[in-house]
Amino acid sequence: RKFSSPALKRSDSIADSMPEALRQSRYHMKKCFAKYIAQGKRMMKLHNLMDELEKVIDDPAERSHVLEGLLGYILCTTMEAAVVPPYLAFATRQNPGFWEYVKVNANDLSVEGITATEYLKFKEMIVDENWAKDEYALEIDFGAVDFSTPRLTLSSSIGNGLSYVSKFLTSKLNASSTSAQGLVDYLLTLNHQGDKLMINETLSTVSKLQAALVVAEASISSLPTDTPYQSFELRFKQWGFEKGWGDTAERVRDTMRTLSEVLQAPDPLNIEKFFGRVPTVFNIVLFSVHGYFGQADVLGLPDTGGQVVYVLDQVVAFEEEMLQRIKQQGLNAKPQILVVTRLIPDAKGTKCNQELEPIKNTKHSHILRIPFRTEKGVLNQWVSRFDIYPYLERYTQDASDKIIELMEGKPDLIIGNYTDGNLVASLMARKLGITLGTIAHALEKTKYEDSDIKLKELDPKYHFSCQFTADLIAMNSADFVITSTYQEIAGSKDRPGQYESHSAFTLPGLFRVVSGISVFDPKFNIAAPGADQSVYFPYTEKQKRLTNFRAAIEELLFSKVDNDEHIGYLEDRKKPILFTMARLDTVKNTTGLAEWYGKNKRLRSLVNLVVVGGSFDPTKSKDREEAAEIKKMHMLIEKYQLKGQIRWIAAQTDRYRNSELYRTVADSKGAFVQPALYEAFGLTVIEAMNCGLPTFATNQGGPAEIIIDGVSGFHIDPNNGDESSNKIANFFQKCKEDPEHWNRISAQGLKRIYECYTWKIYANKVLNMGSLYTFWRTLYKDQKQAKQRYVETFYNLEFRNLVKDVPVKKDDETPQVPKE
Ligand code: UDP
Ligand code: LCN
């Protein structure tokens, strides 16, 4: 529900304006609040508050009068409310990252601002009164150890960490000569396998370095620009310079000039440029622990989706970018990247039981698999990501030993993926003192409504107590956090972000987080992934099309038989294809799309539906949710008599063939739909758009940022099926009347991708982070140390205890029966 109402002035707090708002409609509000508290203790969301308000003020004109005032605005900023009669405690959020808590006494409508702690206690009162009243209940406050690092102040700056760190560095370097000396000291530590880089002890102070830079710059200015570094290397060494400045006279001169500028009068652009050139990162470890992780035949297996695609593509992009940088730095080092995952002996026909595997399309990168060990030895079977916690500590030790052996030393950068990978990465980074980046892909906390206070109900199944604790540990240990979208960090105007939801929450009975993370921390960076453009290229690039798949795809889409790979058929093959592909999880809402299609006659007359996902026999599915979705899909095909208009294809594992499938759908002038109830990022959206396929994607989550609605594709509301299916039908209707419409959306989709969503842009950004944050952390080492100590205590006393409640698998147990 949206209504225009006078926004508060920025300076107005809800606590200050709410009394006035309530006074304006005191009569109705008294009734309304009486109704809110009438049912006793409970949590209410905005829609509950509105529904009850509608009942109390049943005259629509009167209602809109009330809602058009200040009150409507305040209600709109309400994310939730805890009812503990006679109080209603509101959690309000006027802008991303800005929360305010107030309590209203329903009897006299008095209003009082409260702290996050007090608000959380109201929530706890609903589920565990004794704990809520325990004065010594554990409170986690990471904010208390954040005493020195600067913070952003505007919602709009969130996620631009890298550029703000350059700005903060500018003022820090300007403000004190000790910081500039910090930079020199940092440069002195740079080395590759023990060989010094950039400068040596001769240039140990700012003034010495500045003077030497002037001399060196002057001496190369007379050389032809392409003179190789080697020809003046010796002379430079005498002055105190080491390798790393560049491969040619021109590059060396430019890098030196940039540093001179930084030392003379620091500015963010030169700082960013200089750190983009400093040789810091040669060896990277990427953790993506839970399986199945492999290069073939794994996609579509439980828990194995976009993360694998992301990590593998990321490695290729990193290696390419690192090779280019190393060359430009005038070095001949080899970059090494290890993707460290779990070795699963019971590999089910995949290569997940192989220890070391070279990564395709790279020269120096490998997958390293380390098994889970328990007291009984190596664990053979797959473990769900929700049950993975008991193995991680030992895994970290085993993995670290092997990594150091293979790399012949420590890596320069560790990057974690997802809760398990991030935890392992943070443990290893702490032990070895290495820069840490984390990636969540999707934090689970926001996926389940009230997942914090419903802990008791959800924990046996999902072990969220471990997961949320591990996530807090990782995000607070990280030197930088990589996200794919803004919404992942700080949500949107009316929905909190995934990280933001960790700023204040409570796990009643365990601990109350009064400050878990700040989204204004400059560690947060948006760096969106791309899709492998050698695979996902536009349908129009005829000469590159993978024609060898033509027959197989023809069979896949149009043959009339039902078998293990496909069921259903397409009667009228001239119709465009409406296509979707995803793991068959509830949240992906594939069955939702089938239902919208089933219900919408107009859409059915315009297009055929092709669905890729899951398998067809629910009894054979290992996954908790998949089995239910399979059943539902069969039911819908029956209920809406979809045979003849739907083709259901089982999960696909060959991305080359999939890419040709997207393009074949584009040939039919069809469209791709991503109807998820919530999607963290949505790689399929990027893949489809790269193939030139017009795309409709959920407005809940990442895709809403990828697509500009009506320009480069369309947003659909997964919670409003009729509206969404009509929007799709309208598109096809319009394309019938004006075929150019389809071409326009297709071309705009591609344009959007090339401008914002490529792996090249990604790799450049993340390697700059690796470099800049490695220096940044040295400037704040005291604070880092304090925080790390706090994290260690939390890990030791809380996480380790929680893990004890997660059952450790034994291999003779029947694996992973769906819990229903
Ligand atoms: N995918 C696939 N076969 C399937 C379903 C999905 O190859 O049957 C691929 C898809 O092309 C994409 C990835 O798996 O590369 C899914 O990533 P996305 O971000 O869309 O969702 P996730 O599975 O990570 O939640
Ligand atoms: C996991 C998800 O759930 C997706 O939304 C992402 O696209 C994928 O990982 C890659 O980051």
Short mmCIF file of C-alpha atoms in Angstrom, two decimals, residues 11-269:
data_model
loop_
_atom_site.label_atom_id
_atom_site.label_comp_id
_atom_site.label_asym_id
_atom_site.label_seq_id
_atom_site.Cartn_x
_atom_site.Cartn_y
_atom_site.Cartn_z
CA SER A 11 15.69 16.01 11.26
CA ASP A 12 12.36 14.79 12.58
CA SER A 13 12.46 11.67 14.65
CA ILE A 14 9.49 9.36 14.81
CA ALA A 15 9.50 9.68 18.59
CA ASP A 16 9.05 13.42 18.23
CA SER A 17 6.38 13.39 15.55
CA MET A 18 4.33 10.39 16.56
CA PRO A 19 2.51 12.04 19.50
CA GLU A 20 1.28 14.75 17.17
CA ALA A 21 0.29 12.16 14.56
CA LEU A 22 -1.72 10.20 17.10
CA ARG A 23 -3.32 13.36 18.44
CA GLN A 24 -4.58 14.28 14.97
CA SER A 25 -6.80 11.18 14.91
CA ARG A 26 -6.98 10.44 18.57
CA TYR A 27 -10.47 9.00 18.52
CA HIS A 28 -9.70 6.42 15.83
CA MET A 29 -6.27 5.69 17.16
CA LYS A 30 -7.51 4.86 20.60
CA LYS A 31 -9.84 2.29 19.08
CA CYS A 32 -7.17 1.05 16.77
CA PHE A 33 -4.54 0.57 19.44
CA ALA A 34 -7.08 -1.09 21.69
CA LYS A 35 -7.66 -3.56 18.88
CA TYR A 36 -3.95 -4.11 18.33
CA ILE A 37 -3.41 -5.12 21.91
CA ALA A 38 -6.67 -7.02 22.28
CA GLN A 39 -5.15 -10.29 21.10
CA GLY A 40 -2.32 -10.12 23.56
CA LYS A 41 1.35 -10.63 22.87
CA ARG A 42 2.34 -11.06 19.25
CA MET A 43 4.42 -9.72 16.38
CA MET A 44 2.67 -7.59 13.77
CA LYS A 45 3.85 -6.61 10.31
CA LEU A 46 2.77 -3.52 8.42
CA HIS A 47 0.03 -5.40 6.59
CA ASN A 48 -1.40 -6.68 9.89
CA LEU A 49 -1.43 -3.16 11.28
CA MET A 50 -3.19 -1.90 8.15
CA ASP A 51 -5.73 -4.70 8.02
CA GLU A 52 -6.84 -4.02 11.55
CA LEU A 53 -6.86 -0.31 10.99
CA GLU A 54 -9.17 -0.89 8.04
CA LYS A 55 -11.53 -2.80 10.27
CA VAL A 56 -11.58 -0.07 12.88
CA ILE A 57 -12.02 2.82 10.48
CA ASP A 58 -14.43 1.29 8.02
CA ASP A 59 -15.36 4.45 6.20
CA PRO A 60 -12.88 4.64 3.29
CA ALA A 61 -12.95 8.42 3.06
CA GLU A 62 -12.24 8.80 6.71
CA ARG A 63 -9.53 6.16 6.53
CA SER A 64 -7.69 7.85 3.74
CA HIS A 65 -7.98 11.15 5.57
CA VAL A 66 -6.27 9.57 8.56
CA LEU A 67 -3.65 7.86 6.45
CA GLU A 68 -2.85 10.90 4.41
CA GLY A 69 -1.53 12.62 7.50
CA LEU A 70 1.62 12.08 9.44
CA LEU A 71 0.30 8.83 10.76
CA GLY A 72 0.17 7.21 7.35
CA TYR A 73 3.76 8.13 6.82
CA ILE A 74 4.86 6.75 10.17
CA LEU A 75 3.00 3.53 9.59
CA CYS A 76 4.65 3.18 6.22
CA THR A 77 8.08 3.31 7.80
CA THR A 78 7.13 0.58 10.25
CA MET A 79 8.89 -2.70 9.56
CA GLU A 80 7.28 -4.58 12.40
CA ALA A 81 5.76 -4.07 15.80
CA ALA A 82 5.92 -6.13 18.96
CA VAL A 83 2.73 -6.17 20.97
CA VAL A 84 3.14 -6.58 24.71
CA PRO A 85 0.03 -5.01 26.29
CA PRO A 86 -0.39 -2.23 27.09
CA TYR A 87 2.51 -1.43 24.77
CA LEU A 88 3.15 -1.59 21.07
CA ALA A 89 6.84 -1.32 20.28
CA PHE A 90 7.52 -0.16 16.75
CA ALA A 91 10.65 -0.78 14.69
CA THR A 92 10.67 2.00 12.10
CA ARG A 93 13.01 2.70 9.25
CA GLN A 94 12.78 5.96 7.36
CA ASN A 95 15.66 5.21 5.05
CA PRO A 96 17.95 2.25 4.36
CA GLY A 97 20.13 1.76 7.41
CA PHE A 98 18.29 4.26 9.63
CA TRP A 99 16.22 2.62 12.34
CA GLU A 100 14.28 4.11 15.16
CA TYR A 101 12.35 2.36 17.87
CA VAL A 102 9.40 3.74 19.78
CA LYS A 103 6.86 2.37 22.20
CA VAL A 104 3.27 3.50 22.39
CA ASN A 105 1.06 2.94 25.37
CA ALA A 106 -2.29 1.85 23.96
CA ASN A 107 -4.20 3.17 26.96
CA ASP A 108 -3.16 6.79 26.82
CA LEU A 109 -1.34 6.88 23.47
CA SER A 110 1.82 8.19 25.10
CA VAL A 111 4.93 7.72 22.99
CA GLU A 112 8.52 7.17 24.02
CA GLY A 113 11.67 6.60 22.02
CA ILE A 114 13.46 3.41 23.04
CA THR A 115 16.83 1.82 22.29
CA ALA A 116 17.37 -1.23 20.10
CA THR A 117 17.98 -3.22 23.27
CA GLU A 118 14.65 -2.23 24.75
CA TYR A 119 12.88 -2.98 21.50
CA LEU A 120 14.44 -6.42 21.26
CA LYS A 121 13.36 -7.12 24.82
CA PHE A 122 9.77 -6.49 23.75
CA LYS A 123 10.18 -9.09 21.03
CA GLU A 124 11.67 -11.53 23.48
CA MET A 125 8.79 -11.01 25.89
CA ILE A 126 6.55 -12.60 23.28
CA VAL A 127 8.42 -15.88 23.21
CA ASP A 128 10.55 -16.13 26.34
CA GLU A 129 9.61 -13.79 29.14
CA ASN A 130 12.10 -15.09 31.66
CA TRP A 131 15.00 -14.68 29.35
CA ALA A 132 13.84 -11.23 28.32
CA LYS A 133 13.90 -10.18 31.95
CA ASP A 134 17.29 -11.69 32.70
CA GLU A 135 19.54 -8.76 33.40
CA TYR A 136 22.58 -10.78 32.49
CA ALA A 137 21.30 -12.20 29.22
CA LEU A 138 24.17 -12.12 26.74
CA GLU A 139 24.29 -9.01 24.57
CA ILE A 140 26.48 -8.87 21.51
CA ASP A 141 27.67 -5.39 20.64
CA PHE A 142 30.23 -5.23 17.87
CA GLY A 143 29.65 -1.49 17.69
CA ALA A 144 31.35 -1.14 21.06
CA VAL A 145 34.67 -2.17 19.55
CA ASP A 146 34.25 0.02 16.46
CA PHE A 147 35.87 3.03 17.97
CA SER A 148 38.03 4.42 15.21
CA THR A 149 37.18 3.44 11.66
CA PRO A 150 35.25 6.10 9.79
CA ARG A 151 31.64 5.53 8.75
CA LEU A 152 29.53 6.65 5.85
CA THR A 153 26.57 8.79 6.72
CA LEU A 154 24.26 8.64 3.69
CA SER A 155 22.09 5.72 2.61
CA SER A 156 23.01 6.47 -0.97
CA SER A 157 26.73 5.91 -0.29
CA ILE A 158 26.26 2.40 1.10
CA GLY A 159 28.09 -0.22 -0.95
CA ASN A 160 30.68 2.15 -2.38
CA GLY A 161 33.29 1.23 0.20
CA LEU A 162 36.27 1.30 -2.10
CA SER A 163 35.78 4.87 -3.20
CA TYR A 164 35.03 6.05 0.34
CA VAL A 165 38.11 4.33 1.70
CA SER A 166 40.12 6.32 -0.85
CA LYS A 167 38.43 9.48 0.40
CA PHE A 168 38.98 8.66 4.05
CA LEU A 169 42.59 7.82 3.28
CA THR A 170 42.96 11.17 1.61
CA SER A 171 41.99 13.01 4.75
CA LYS A 172 44.02 10.67 6.94
CA LEU A 173 47.15 11.15 4.84
CA ASN A 174 46.54 14.87 4.71
CA ALA A 175 46.04 15.11 8.43
CA SER A 176 49.16 13.47 9.73
CA SER A 177 52.63 12.65 8.64
CA THR A 178 52.49 9.38 10.60
CA SER A 179 49.92 8.09 8.12
CA ALA A 180 52.16 8.95 5.19
CA GLN A 181 54.97 7.15 6.95
CA GLY A 182 52.49 4.27 7.39
CA LEU A 183 52.24 4.14 3.63
CA VAL A 184 56.01 4.01 3.23
CA ASP A 185 56.27 1.29 5.88
CA TYR A 186 53.59 -0.63 4.07
CA LEU A 187 55.40 -0.39 0.74
CA LEU A 188 58.52 -1.67 2.46
CA THR A 189 56.72 -4.88 3.39
CA LEU A 190 55.73 -5.73 -0.17
CA ASN A 191 57.41 -8.77 -1.60
CA HIS A 192 56.85 -11.74 -3.81
CA GLN A 193 58.22 -14.98 -2.43
CA GLY A 194 60.77 -13.05 -0.41
CA ASP A 195 61.91 -10.75 -3.25
CA LYS A 196 61.34 -7.13 -2.35
CA LEU A 197 58.98 -5.05 -4.49
CA MET A 198 58.62 -1.31 -5.13
CA ILE A 199 61.16 0.03 -2.59
CA ASN A 200 63.85 -1.17 -0.20
CA GLU A 201 65.22 0.10 3.09
CA THR A 202 67.20 2.86 1.36
CA LEU A 203 63.88 4.70 1.01
CA SER A 204 62.61 4.24 4.53
CA THR A 205 61.13 7.70 5.11
CA VAL A 206 58.63 9.87 3.29
CA SER A 207 61.17 12.53 2.46
CA LYS A 208 63.73 10.06 1.13
CA LEU A 209 61.10 8.42 -1.02
CA GLN A 210 59.81 11.74 -2.31
CA ALA A 211 63.29 12.90 -3.26
CA ALA A 212 64.11 9.61 -4.97
CA LEU A 213 60.88 9.71 -6.95
CA VAL A 214 61.81 13.11 -8.35
CA VAL A 215 65.22 11.90 -9.45
CA ALA A 216 63.88 8.67 -10.92
CA GLU A 217 61.07 10.37 -12.79
CA ALA A 218 63.48 12.86 -14.32
CA SER A 219 65.83 10.11 -15.37
CA ILE A 220 63.19 8.12 -17.24
CA SER A 221 61.54 11.07 -18.88
CA SER A 222 64.33 11.11 -21.46
CA LEU A 223 63.85 7.43 -22.35
CA PRO A 224 61.64 6.19 -25.19
CA THR A 225 58.28 5.32 -23.61
CA ASP A 226 58.49 1.63 -24.43
CA THR A 227 61.95 1.09 -22.89
CA PRO A 228 61.68 -2.10 -20.82
CA TYR A 229 62.17 -1.87 -17.07
CA GLN A 230 65.17 -4.18 -17.22
CA SER A 231 67.25 -1.61 -19.03
CA PHE A 232 67.15 0.83 -16.12
CA GLU A 233 66.54 -1.64 -13.31
CA LEU A 234 70.10 -1.52 -11.95
CA ARG A 235 70.25 2.23 -11.76
CA PHE A 236 66.88 2.28 -10.01
CA LYS A 237 68.00 -0.28 -7.52
CA GLN A 238 70.90 1.89 -6.49
CA TRP A 239 68.39 4.61 -5.65
CA GLY A 240 66.34 2.20 -3.59
CA PHE A 241 63.67 1.13 -6.06
CA GLU A 242 62.69 -2.48 -6.64
CA LYS A 243 60.58 -4.11 -9.34
CA GLY A 244 56.82 -3.62 -9.52
CA TRP A 245 56.48 -0.05 -10.82
CA GLY A 246 55.77 -1.03 -14.38
CA ASP A 247 56.99 -2.92 -17.43
CA THR A 248 57.98 0.08 -19.53
CA ALA A 249 59.45 3.50 -18.93
CA GLU A 250 56.06 5.05 -19.57
CA ARG A 251 54.21 2.91 -17.07
CA VAL A 252 56.93 3.26 -14.41
CA ARG A 253 56.91 7.01 -14.81
CA ASP A 254 53.16 7.18 -14.55
CA THR A 255 53.06 5.04 -11.39
CA MET A 256 55.82 7.13 -9.82
CA ARG A 257 54.07 10.33 -10.71
CA THR A 258 50.90 9.01 -9.11
CA LEU A 259 52.68 8.18 -5.87
CA SER A 260 54.45 11.55 -5.86
CA GLU A 261 51.07 13.21 -6.16
CA VAL A 262 49.71 11.12 -3.33
CA LEU A 263 52.62 12.02 -1.07
CA GLN A 264 52.49 15.68 -1.98
CA ALA A 265 48.70 16.27 -1.74
CA PRO A 266 46.63 13.14 -1.48
CA ASP A 267 43.43 12.85 -3.49
CA PRO A 268 41.05 9.92 -3.85
CA LEU A 269 41.55 9.40 -7.59
#
